[in-house]
mmCIF file of C-alpha atoms in Angstrom:
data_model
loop_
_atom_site.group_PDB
_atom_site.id
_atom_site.type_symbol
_atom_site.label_atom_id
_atom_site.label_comp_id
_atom_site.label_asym_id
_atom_site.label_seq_id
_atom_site.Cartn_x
_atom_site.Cartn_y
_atom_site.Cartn_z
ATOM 1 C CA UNK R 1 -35.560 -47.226 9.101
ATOM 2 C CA UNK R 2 -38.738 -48.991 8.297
ATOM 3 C CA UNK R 3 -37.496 -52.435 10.168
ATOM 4 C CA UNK R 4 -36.279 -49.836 13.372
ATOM 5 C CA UNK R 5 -39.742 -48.715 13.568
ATOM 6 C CA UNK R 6 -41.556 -51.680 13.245
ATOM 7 C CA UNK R 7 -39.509 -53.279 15.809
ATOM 8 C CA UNK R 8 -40.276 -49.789 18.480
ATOM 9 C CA UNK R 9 -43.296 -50.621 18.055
ATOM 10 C CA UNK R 10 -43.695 -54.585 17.696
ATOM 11 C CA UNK R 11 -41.678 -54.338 21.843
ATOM 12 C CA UNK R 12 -44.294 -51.812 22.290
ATOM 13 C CA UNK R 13 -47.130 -53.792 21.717
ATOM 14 C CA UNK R 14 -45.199 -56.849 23.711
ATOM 15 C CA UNK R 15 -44.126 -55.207 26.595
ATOM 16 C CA UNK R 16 -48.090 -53.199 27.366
ATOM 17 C CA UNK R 17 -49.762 -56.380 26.724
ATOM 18 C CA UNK R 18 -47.361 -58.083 29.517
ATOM 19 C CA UNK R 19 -47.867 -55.360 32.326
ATOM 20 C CA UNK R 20 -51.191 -55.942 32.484
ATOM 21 C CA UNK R 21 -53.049 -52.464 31.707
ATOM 22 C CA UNK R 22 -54.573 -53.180 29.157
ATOM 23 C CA UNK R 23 -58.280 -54.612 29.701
ATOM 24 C CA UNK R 24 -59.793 -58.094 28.397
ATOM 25 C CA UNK R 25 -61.850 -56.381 26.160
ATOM 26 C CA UNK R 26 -59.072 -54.863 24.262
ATOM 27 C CA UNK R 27 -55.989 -57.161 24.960
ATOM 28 C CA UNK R 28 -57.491 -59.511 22.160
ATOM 29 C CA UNK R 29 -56.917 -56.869 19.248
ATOM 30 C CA UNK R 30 -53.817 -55.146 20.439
ATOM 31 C CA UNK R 31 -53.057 -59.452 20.374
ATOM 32 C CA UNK R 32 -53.684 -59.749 16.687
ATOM 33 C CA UNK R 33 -52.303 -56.221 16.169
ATOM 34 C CA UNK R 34 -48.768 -57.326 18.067
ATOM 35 C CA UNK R 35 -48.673 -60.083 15.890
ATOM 36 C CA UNK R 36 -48.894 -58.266 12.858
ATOM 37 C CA UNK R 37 -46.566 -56.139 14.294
ATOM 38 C CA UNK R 38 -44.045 -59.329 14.439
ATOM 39 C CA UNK R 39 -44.658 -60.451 11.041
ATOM 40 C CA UNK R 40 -44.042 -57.146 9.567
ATOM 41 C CA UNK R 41 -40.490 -57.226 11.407
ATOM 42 C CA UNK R 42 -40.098 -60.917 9.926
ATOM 43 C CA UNK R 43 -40.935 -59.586 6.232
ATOM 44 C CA UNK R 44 -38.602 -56.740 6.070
ATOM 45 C CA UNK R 45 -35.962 -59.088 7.749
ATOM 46 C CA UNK R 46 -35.914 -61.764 5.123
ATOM 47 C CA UNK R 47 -36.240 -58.373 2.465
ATOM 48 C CA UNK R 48 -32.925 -56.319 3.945
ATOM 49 C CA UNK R 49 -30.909 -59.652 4.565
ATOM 50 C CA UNK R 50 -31.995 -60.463 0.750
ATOM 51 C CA UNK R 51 -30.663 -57.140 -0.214
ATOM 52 C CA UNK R 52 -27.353 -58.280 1.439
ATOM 53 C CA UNK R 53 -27.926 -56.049 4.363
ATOM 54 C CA UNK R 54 -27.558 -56.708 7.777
ATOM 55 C CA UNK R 55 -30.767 -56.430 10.119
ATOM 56 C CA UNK R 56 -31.012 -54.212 12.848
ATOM 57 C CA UNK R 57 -31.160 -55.148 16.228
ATOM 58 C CA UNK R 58 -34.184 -54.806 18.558
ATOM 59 C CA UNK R 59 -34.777 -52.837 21.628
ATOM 60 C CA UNK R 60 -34.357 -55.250 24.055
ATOM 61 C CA UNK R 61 -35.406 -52.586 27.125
ATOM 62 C CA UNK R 62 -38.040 -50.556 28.438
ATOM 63 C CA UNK R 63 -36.022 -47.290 28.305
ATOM 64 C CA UNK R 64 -34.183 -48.193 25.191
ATOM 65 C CA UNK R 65 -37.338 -48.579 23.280
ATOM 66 C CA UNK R 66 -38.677 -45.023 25.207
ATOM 67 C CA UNK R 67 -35.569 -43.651 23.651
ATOM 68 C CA UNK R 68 -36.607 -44.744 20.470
ATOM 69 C CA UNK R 69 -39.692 -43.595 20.471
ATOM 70 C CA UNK R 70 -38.893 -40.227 21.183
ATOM 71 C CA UNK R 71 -36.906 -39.897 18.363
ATOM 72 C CA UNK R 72 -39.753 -40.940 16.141
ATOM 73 C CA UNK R 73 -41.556 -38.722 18.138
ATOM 74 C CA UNK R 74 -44.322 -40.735 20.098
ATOM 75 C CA UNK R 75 -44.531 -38.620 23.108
ATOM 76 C CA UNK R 76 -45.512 -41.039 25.525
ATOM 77 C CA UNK R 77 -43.574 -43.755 27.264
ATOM 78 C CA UNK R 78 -43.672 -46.947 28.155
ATOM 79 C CA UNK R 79 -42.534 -46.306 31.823
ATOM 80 C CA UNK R 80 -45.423 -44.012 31.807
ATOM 81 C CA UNK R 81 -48.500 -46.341 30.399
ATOM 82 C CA UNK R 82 -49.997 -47.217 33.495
ATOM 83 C CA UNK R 83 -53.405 -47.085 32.317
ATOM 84 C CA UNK R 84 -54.849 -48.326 29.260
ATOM 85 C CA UNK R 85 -55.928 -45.167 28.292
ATOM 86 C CA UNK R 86 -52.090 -44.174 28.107
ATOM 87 C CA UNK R 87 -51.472 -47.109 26.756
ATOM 88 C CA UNK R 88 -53.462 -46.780 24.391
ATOM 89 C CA UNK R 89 -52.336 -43.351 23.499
ATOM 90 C CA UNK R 90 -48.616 -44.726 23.129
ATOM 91 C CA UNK R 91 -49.665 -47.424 20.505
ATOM 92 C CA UNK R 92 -51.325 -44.452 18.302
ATOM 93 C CA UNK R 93 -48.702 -42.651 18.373
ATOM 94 C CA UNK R 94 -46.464 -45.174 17.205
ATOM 95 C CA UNK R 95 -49.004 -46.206 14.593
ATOM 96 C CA UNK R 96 -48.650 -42.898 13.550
ATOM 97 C CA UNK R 97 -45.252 -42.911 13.689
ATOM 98 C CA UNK R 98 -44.702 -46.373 11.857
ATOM 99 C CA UNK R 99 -47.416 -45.633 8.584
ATOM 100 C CA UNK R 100 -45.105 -42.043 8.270
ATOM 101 C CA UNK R 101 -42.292 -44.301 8.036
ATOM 102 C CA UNK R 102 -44.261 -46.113 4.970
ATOM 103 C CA UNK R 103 -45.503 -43.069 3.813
ATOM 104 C CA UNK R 104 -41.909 -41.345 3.709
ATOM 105 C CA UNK R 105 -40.565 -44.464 2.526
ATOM 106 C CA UNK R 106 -43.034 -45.484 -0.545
ATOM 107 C CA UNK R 107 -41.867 -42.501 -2.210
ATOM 108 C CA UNK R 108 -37.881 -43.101 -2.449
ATOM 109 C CA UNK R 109 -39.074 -47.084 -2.996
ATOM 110 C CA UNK R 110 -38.362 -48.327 -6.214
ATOM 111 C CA UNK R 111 -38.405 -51.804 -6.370
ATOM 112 C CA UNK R 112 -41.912 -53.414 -7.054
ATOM 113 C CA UNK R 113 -42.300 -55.951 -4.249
ATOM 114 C CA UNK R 114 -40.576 -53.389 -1.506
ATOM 115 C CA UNK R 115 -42.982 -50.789 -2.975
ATOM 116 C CA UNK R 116 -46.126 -53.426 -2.528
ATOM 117 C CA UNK R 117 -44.885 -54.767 0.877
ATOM 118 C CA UNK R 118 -44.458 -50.679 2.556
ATOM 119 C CA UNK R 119 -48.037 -50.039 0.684
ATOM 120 C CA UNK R 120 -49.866 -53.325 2.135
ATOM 121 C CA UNK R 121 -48.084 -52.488 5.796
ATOM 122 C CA UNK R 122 -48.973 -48.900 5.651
ATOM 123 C CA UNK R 123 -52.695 -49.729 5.296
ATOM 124 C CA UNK R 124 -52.477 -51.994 8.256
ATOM 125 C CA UNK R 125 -50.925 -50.083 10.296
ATOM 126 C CA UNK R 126 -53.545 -47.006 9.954
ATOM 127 C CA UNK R 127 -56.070 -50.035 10.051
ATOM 128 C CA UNK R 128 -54.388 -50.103 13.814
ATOM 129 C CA UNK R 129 -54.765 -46.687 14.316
ATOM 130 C CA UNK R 130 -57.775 -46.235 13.493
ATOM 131 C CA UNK R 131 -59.248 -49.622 15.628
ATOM 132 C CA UNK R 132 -57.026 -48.065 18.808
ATOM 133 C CA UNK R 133 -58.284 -44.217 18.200
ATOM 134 C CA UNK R 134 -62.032 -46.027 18.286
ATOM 135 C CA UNK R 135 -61.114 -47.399 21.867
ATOM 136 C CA UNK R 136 -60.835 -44.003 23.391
ATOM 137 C CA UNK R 137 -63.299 -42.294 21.600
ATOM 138 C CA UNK R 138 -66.248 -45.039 20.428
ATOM 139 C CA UNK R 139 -68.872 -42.931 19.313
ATOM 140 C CA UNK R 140 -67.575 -39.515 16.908
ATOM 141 C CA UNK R 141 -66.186 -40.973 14.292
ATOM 142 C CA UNK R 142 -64.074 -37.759 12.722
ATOM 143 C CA UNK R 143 -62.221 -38.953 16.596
ATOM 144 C CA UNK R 144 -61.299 -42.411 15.462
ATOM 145 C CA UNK R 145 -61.230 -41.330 11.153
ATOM 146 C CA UNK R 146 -59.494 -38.070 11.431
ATOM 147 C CA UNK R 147 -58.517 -38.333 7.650
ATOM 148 C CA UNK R 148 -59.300 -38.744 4.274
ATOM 149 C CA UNK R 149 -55.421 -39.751 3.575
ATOM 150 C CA UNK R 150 -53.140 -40.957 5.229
ATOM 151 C CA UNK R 151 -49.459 -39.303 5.760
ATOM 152 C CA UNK R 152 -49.166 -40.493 9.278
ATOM 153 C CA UNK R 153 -46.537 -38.617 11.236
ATOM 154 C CA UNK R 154 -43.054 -38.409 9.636
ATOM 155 C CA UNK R 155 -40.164 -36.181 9.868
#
């Protein structure tokens, strides 16, 4: 589940940085942020096919990866995000979605290095969240820090 969400939201990243909404000023971070995005899906590769399990595969469309983020439920779409303010909106919701994954998932996790991987994405990924929330709202910062911990948001 962990590598289905990162990958949502690593073509998420991909595919709103290629339309063009997204403004010079931001497109450099949501850069570095779709890259670690992409290495994240590269680490829990390598981990699952070590485990002797087979990888899932990738959205490779717009509406396939809409449909997947609707089941993780991230409200807005990508056939939607024509703005960066939507865009914008999209990627926090599947930041949310993605550190409820690790949060769900660090407690059923029992081997060491899978434990330390989920925990070191986790805090990137509200990291993200956090650095996208401050885009929309730069000044109050209970708007762009809403928390003290961080559950994300996880079925």
């Amino acid at each position: 589940h962990l590598l289905e969400t990162e990958q949502v939201v690593a073509f998420a990243y991909e595919q709103l940085l290629s339309i063009g909404v997204i403004g010079a000023e931001s497109a450099q971070m949501l850069a570095q942020f779709s890259d670690h995005e992409q290495q994240h899906v590269r680490t829990w590769a390598v981990d699952l096919r070590g485990l002797g399990a087979v990888p899932p595969t990738a959205p490779v469309s717009v509406d396939a990866a809409d449909a997947a983020l609707g089941k993780l439920r991230v409200t807005a779409r990508l056939t939607d995000a024509g703005t960066e303010r939507k865009a914008v909106q999209l990627l926090i919701g599947a930041e949310e979605a993605i550190a409820g994954a690790y949060y769900t998932a660090i407690s059923k996790l029992e081997d060491p290095h899978l434990l330390q991987t989920a925990a070191q994405a986790m805090a990137a990924e509200s990291q993200h969240a956090m650095a996208l929330r401050r885009v929309l709202h730069p000044r109050p910062v209970d708007r762009f820090v809403p928390n003290a911990f961080v559950q994300g948001s996880h079925r």
